[in-house]
Short mmCIF file of C-alpha atoms in Angstrom, two decimals:
data_model
loop_
_atom_site.label_atom_id
_atom_site.label_comp_id
_atom_site.label_asym_id
_atom_site.label_seq_id
_atom_site.Cartn_x
_atom_site.Cartn_y
_atom_site.Cartn_z
CA MET G 1 100.52 102.92 118.81
CA ASP G 2 99.74 99.33 119.75
CA VAL G 3 102.08 97.78 117.18
CA PRO G 4 102.63 94.04 116.59
CA PHE G 5 106.13 92.80 117.40
CA LEU G 6 107.33 92.28 113.81
CA HIS G 7 106.16 95.72 112.77
CA SER G 8 107.73 97.33 115.82
CA ARG G 9 111.03 95.59 115.18
CA PHE G 10 111.05 96.77 111.58
CA LEU G 11 110.48 100.38 112.63
CA SER G 12 113.13 100.19 115.34
CA ASP G 13 115.68 98.86 112.85
CA ALA G 14 114.82 101.03 109.85
CA LEU G 15 114.21 104.45 111.39
CA PRO G 16 117.78 105.05 112.63
CA ARG G 17 119.10 104.18 109.17
CA ILE G 18 116.62 106.45 107.41
CA ARG G 19 117.57 109.33 109.71
CA GLN G 20 121.17 109.11 108.54
CA ASP G 21 120.19 110.45 105.10
CA ALA G 22 120.34 114.25 105.34
CA ARG G 23 117.88 114.58 102.46
CA VAL G 24 115.06 113.08 104.56
CA ALA G 25 113.23 115.80 106.49
CA GLY G 26 111.07 113.40 108.46
CA VAL G 27 109.14 110.15 108.56
CA ALA G 28 105.44 109.63 109.24
CA ILE G 29 103.18 106.60 109.33
CA THR G 30 99.56 106.11 108.24
CA GLY G 31 97.15 103.22 107.83
CA SER G 32 95.86 100.74 110.36
CA LEU G 33 98.90 101.05 112.62
CA VAL G 34 97.75 104.59 113.38
CA GLY G 35 93.98 104.72 113.25
CA GLY G 36 92.75 101.18 112.79
CA ARG G 37 92.96 97.81 114.44
CA PRO G 38 96.49 96.60 113.64
CA ASP G 39 97.27 92.92 113.75
CA VAL G 40 100.00 90.61 112.48
CA TYR G 41 98.56 90.86 108.96
CA SER G 42 98.69 94.67 108.76
CA ASP G 43 100.87 96.57 106.32
CA VAL G 44 103.28 99.31 107.33
CA ASP G 45 102.53 102.55 105.45
CA LEU G 46 105.47 104.95 105.73
CA ILE G 47 105.77 108.47 104.35
CA LEU G 48 109.33 109.61 103.68
CA VAL G 49 109.35 113.41 103.51
CA ILE G 50 112.17 114.59 101.24
CA ASP G 51 113.66 118.06 100.91
CA ASP G 52 112.34 119.54 97.67
CA GLU G 53 115.73 120.17 96.09
CA ALA G 54 116.79 116.55 96.66
CA TYR G 55 113.49 114.92 95.67
CA ASP G 56 114.28 114.02 92.06
CA ALA G 57 117.59 112.44 92.99
CA VAL G 58 116.01 110.42 95.80
CA MET G 59 113.23 109.21 93.49
CA ARG G 60 115.86 107.72 91.18
CA GLU G 61 117.50 105.88 94.09
CA ARG G 62 114.45 104.63 95.94
CA LEU G 63 114.95 100.88 95.68
CA VAL G 64 118.64 101.20 96.51
CA LEU G 65 117.82 103.37 99.51
CA ILE G 66 115.16 101.00 100.78
CA GLY G 67 117.65 98.15 100.44
CA SER G 68 120.06 100.08 102.67
CA TRP G 69 117.38 100.66 105.29
CA THR G 70 115.97 97.15 105.58
CA SER G 71 116.22 93.62 104.14
CA LEU G 72 114.43 94.22 100.84
CA VAL G 73 112.98 91.07 99.27
CA ALA G 74 111.07 92.64 96.36
CA GLY G 75 109.56 95.99 95.45
CA PHE G 76 107.73 97.83 92.68
CA THR G 77 106.18 101.24 92.04
CA GLY G 78 102.52 101.94 92.70
CA GLU G 79 101.21 103.25 89.38
CA HIS G 80 98.48 100.58 89.36
CA VAL G 81 96.89 102.25 92.40
CA GLY G 82 97.43 105.77 91.05
CA GLU G 83 100.38 106.52 93.32
CA PRO G 84 103.74 106.37 91.49
CA ARG G 85 105.46 107.94 94.51
CA VAL G 86 104.97 104.71 96.45
CA ILE G 87 107.28 101.71 96.44
CA ILE G 88 105.35 98.60 97.50
CA THR G 89 107.67 96.08 99.11
CA LEU G 90 108.17 92.85 100.93
CA VAL G 91 110.92 92.98 103.53
CA GLY G 92 112.30 90.25 105.75
CA PRO G 93 112.17 87.39 106.45
CA PRO G 94 109.94 87.09 108.37
CA LEU G 95 107.97 88.66 105.51
CA LEU G 96 106.35 92.04 106.11
CA HIS G 97 104.52 94.24 103.60
CA VAL G 98 105.80 97.83 103.75
CA ASP G 99 104.75 100.73 101.53
CA PHE G 100 107.29 103.54 101.25
CA LYS G 101 105.72 106.78 99.99
CA PHE G 102 108.22 109.47 99.01
CA ALA G 103 106.70 112.96 99.33
CA ARG G 104 108.14 116.39 98.69
CA ALA G 105 108.34 118.47 101.85
CA SER G 106 106.18 121.11 100.16
CA ASP G 107 103.47 118.51 99.41
CA PHE G 108 103.40 116.70 102.74
CA ALA G 109 100.44 118.65 104.15
CA GLU G 110 98.18 117.58 101.26
CA ARG G 111 96.46 114.57 102.79
CA THR G 112 93.15 112.86 103.42
CA GLU G 113 93.98 111.79 106.99
CA ASP G 114 96.46 112.77 109.66
CA PRO G 115 99.54 110.57 109.87
CA GLU G 116 101.56 109.99 113.02
CA ILE G 117 104.97 111.62 112.90
CA LEU G 118 107.76 109.20 113.81
CA TRP G 119 110.64 111.60 113.30
CA ASP G 120 110.71 115.29 112.37
CA ARG G 121 114.17 116.72 111.73
CA ASP G 122 113.40 120.43 112.11
CA GLY G 123 109.72 120.47 113.06
CA LEU G 124 108.74 120.86 109.39
CA LEU G 125 106.22 118.00 109.41
CA ALA G 126 104.39 119.15 112.52
CA GLY G 127 104.28 122.71 111.22
CA ALA G 128 102.88 121.64 107.86
CA LEU G 129 100.13 119.58 109.46
CA ALA G 130 99.19 122.43 111.77
CA GLN G 131 98.81 124.88 108.90
CA GLN G 132 96.61 122.75 106.65
CA PRO G 133 93.81 120.39 107.75
CA PRO G 134 93.21 117.04 106.01
CA VAL G 135 90.65 116.94 103.21
CA THR G 136 88.45 113.86 103.26
CA PRO G 137 87.11 113.05 99.78
CA ALA G 138 83.36 113.51 99.62
CA PHE G 139 81.25 110.43 98.98
CA ASP G 140 79.32 111.45 95.87
CA LEU G 141 76.10 109.47 95.73
CA GLN G 142 74.90 111.44 92.71
CA TRP G 143 77.98 110.32 90.82
CA ILE G 144 77.03 106.72 91.55
CA GLU G 145 73.33 107.16 90.70
CA ASP G 146 74.26 108.70 87.34
CA ARG G 147 76.16 105.52 86.48
CA PHE G 148 74.54 102.71 88.40
CA TRP G 149 71.76 101.73 85.99
CA ILE G 150 74.14 101.81 83.03
CA TRP G 151 76.33 99.46 85.06
CA VAL G 152 73.34 97.18 85.74
CA HIS G 153 72.64 96.95 82.00
CA TYR G 154 76.31 96.23 81.35
CA GLY G 155 76.31 93.39 83.87
CA ALA G 156 73.15 91.99 82.31
CA THR G 157 74.77 91.91 78.87
CA LYS G 158 77.68 89.88 80.23
CA LEU G 159 75.27 87.51 81.93
CA GLY G 160 73.16 87.18 78.78
CA ARG G 161 76.21 86.36 76.68
CA GLY G 162 77.27 83.71 79.17
CA GLU G 163 80.47 85.51 80.15
CA LEU G 164 80.31 84.38 83.74
CA PHE G 165 83.89 85.30 84.63
CA GLU G 166 83.16 88.84 83.44
CA THR G 167 79.90 88.90 85.38
CA ILE G 168 81.58 87.71 88.57
CA SER G 169 84.34 90.29 88.12
CA PHE G 170 81.76 93.01 87.58
CA LEU G 171 79.90 92.06 90.75
CA THR G 172 83.19 92.45 92.60
CA TYR G 173 83.60 95.92 91.09
CA LEU G 174 80.12 96.97 92.26
CA ARG G 175 80.86 95.72 95.79
CA GLU G 176 84.13 97.66 95.94
CA SER G 177 82.93 100.85 94.24
CA VAL G 178 79.29 101.11 95.37
CA LEU G 179 78.07 98.74 98.06
CA GLY G 180 81.20 98.66 100.20
CA PRO G 181 81.41 102.46 100.46
CA LEU G 182 77.67 102.66 101.16
CA ALA G 183 78.04 100.05 103.91
CA ALA G 184 80.92 101.94 105.51
CA ARG G 185 78.92 105.17 105.29
CA ARG G 186 76.02 103.53 107.10
CA ALA G 187 78.42 102.50 109.86
CA GLY G 188 79.92 105.99 110.15
CA ALA G 189 83.29 104.87 108.79
CA VAL G 190 85.44 106.25 105.99
CA PRO G 191 84.57 104.46 102.71
CA ARG G 192 87.47 102.27 101.56
CA GLY G 193 85.95 99.74 99.20
CA VAL G 194 85.13 96.58 101.13
CA ARG G 195 88.08 96.83 103.51
CA HIS G 196 87.39 95.86 107.13
CA LEU G 197 83.62 95.64 106.54
CA GLU G 198 83.44 92.43 108.58
CA THR G 199 84.47 94.43 111.66
CA ILE G 200 83.22 97.98 111.02
CA ALA G 201 79.85 97.02 109.49
CA PRO G 202 79.13 93.37 110.35
CA GLU G 203 75.40 93.48 109.55
CA GLU G 204 76.04 95.02 106.14
CA ALA G 205 78.83 92.51 105.51
CA ARG G 206 76.37 89.67 106.12
CA ASN G 207 73.93 91.27 103.68
CA LEU G 208 76.68 91.53 101.06
CA GLN G 209 77.03 87.75 101.01
CA ALA G 210 73.91 87.70 98.81
CA THR G 211 75.93 89.43 96.07
CA LEU G 212 78.43 86.57 95.87
CA CYS G 213 78.06 83.74 93.39
CA GLY G 214 79.82 80.75 91.97
CA TYR G 215 80.39 79.96 88.32
CA ASP G 216 76.69 79.50 87.66
CA ARG G 217 74.35 81.59 85.50
CA HIS G 218 71.40 81.35 87.88
CA GLU G 219 73.53 82.33 90.87
CA ALA G 220 75.02 85.25 88.97
CA GLY G 221 71.57 86.56 88.04
CA ARG G 222 70.46 86.28 91.66
CA ALA G 223 73.59 88.13 92.79
CA LEU G 224 72.93 90.98 90.35
CA LEU G 225 69.40 91.33 91.70
CA ALA G 226 70.72 91.32 95.27
CA THR G 227 73.21 94.03 94.31
CA VAL G 228 70.41 96.22 93.00
CA ASP G 229 68.29 95.57 96.10
CA LEU G 230 71.09 96.61 98.46
CA TYR G 231 71.88 99.70 96.39
CA ARG G 232 68.27 100.83 96.53
CA ARG G 233 68.00 100.25 100.27
CA TRP G 234 71.33 101.71 101.31
CA SER G 235 71.36 104.70 98.98
CA ASP G 236 67.88 105.75 100.15
CA ALA G 237 68.78 105.53 103.84
CA GLY G 238 71.41 108.23 104.11
CA GLY G 239 69.21 111.29 103.68
CA ALA G 240 71.28 112.68 100.79
CA VAL G 241 69.51 114.70 98.12
CA VAL G 242 69.93 112.74 94.91
CA GLU G 243 68.28 113.15 91.54
CA ARG G 244 67.15 109.62 90.84
CA ARG G 245 67.39 108.25 87.31
CA HIS G 246 64.01 106.49 87.46
CA HIS G 247 63.60 106.05 83.71
CA ALA G 248 67.03 104.45 83.37
CA GLU G 249 66.32 102.29 86.41
CA LYS G 250 63.04 101.01 84.96
CA LEU G 251 64.52 100.14 81.56
CA ALA G 252 67.72 98.61 82.96
CA MET G 253 65.76 96.41 85.36
CA GLN G 254 63.40 95.29 82.61
CA TYR G 255 66.45 94.31 80.57
CA LEU G 256 68.03 92.46 83.48
CA HIS G 257 64.86 90.51 84.21
CA ASP G 258 64.48 89.63 80.53
CA VAL G 259 68.04 88.27 80.45
CA ILE G 260 67.50 86.26 83.63
CA ASP G 261 64.20 84.84 82.31
CA GLN G 262 65.82 83.83 79.03
CA GLY G 263 68.22 81.69 80.97
CA GLY G 264 65.44 79.59 82.37
#
């Protein structure tokens, strides 16, 4: 790994302390430090693999344990991202964002990408990875098509009512949930919202600028139209077999245009 100095120092300091806990079967790392382009702004994403029989006890002690491994500034659990096993922290100073994911040894092999093993007490981690390949979630374009035109109508209602904060927030949602993944797919990368699009899909990132707007009704209407245009272009280019919802598309676009025209 080509690891920035601060990140490397954290790992060098914390790993020996983590290894002293006999309940920890191993430590692995994921994220940009493994497969991306790490820089001084990167997070550290650790997986702490815990013996099954000790897991519940360790889960109750997580913040205390982390505080014994490193200089913990603040931390909280990751329910908001659907991962309550994770403690999201700041450590330091200098400040560094570190995510500590606590996984049962029996669950470690269930993954979407291969981590890099930093320490493996009895070879359990390497054995688990060898027995079970990662499962990359499928990008389901049909799932998006079934929803997209309902979403367009929803955005138009917010625009028509003059709820511009809601409209701007909704445009952000469509970039993260639809256009960003489509852009990454076009670039041959794993879809992860809009993360790293400026580097992995620079042309698409430039196109996405048309979906941005300020607090202005006319700009918001233009951004919604640009969002639709990019969805049509990018979803048609991948060669996937999709049942298009043409009737919904026609009616939703008529509604959107009517709302935009009403605004002058």
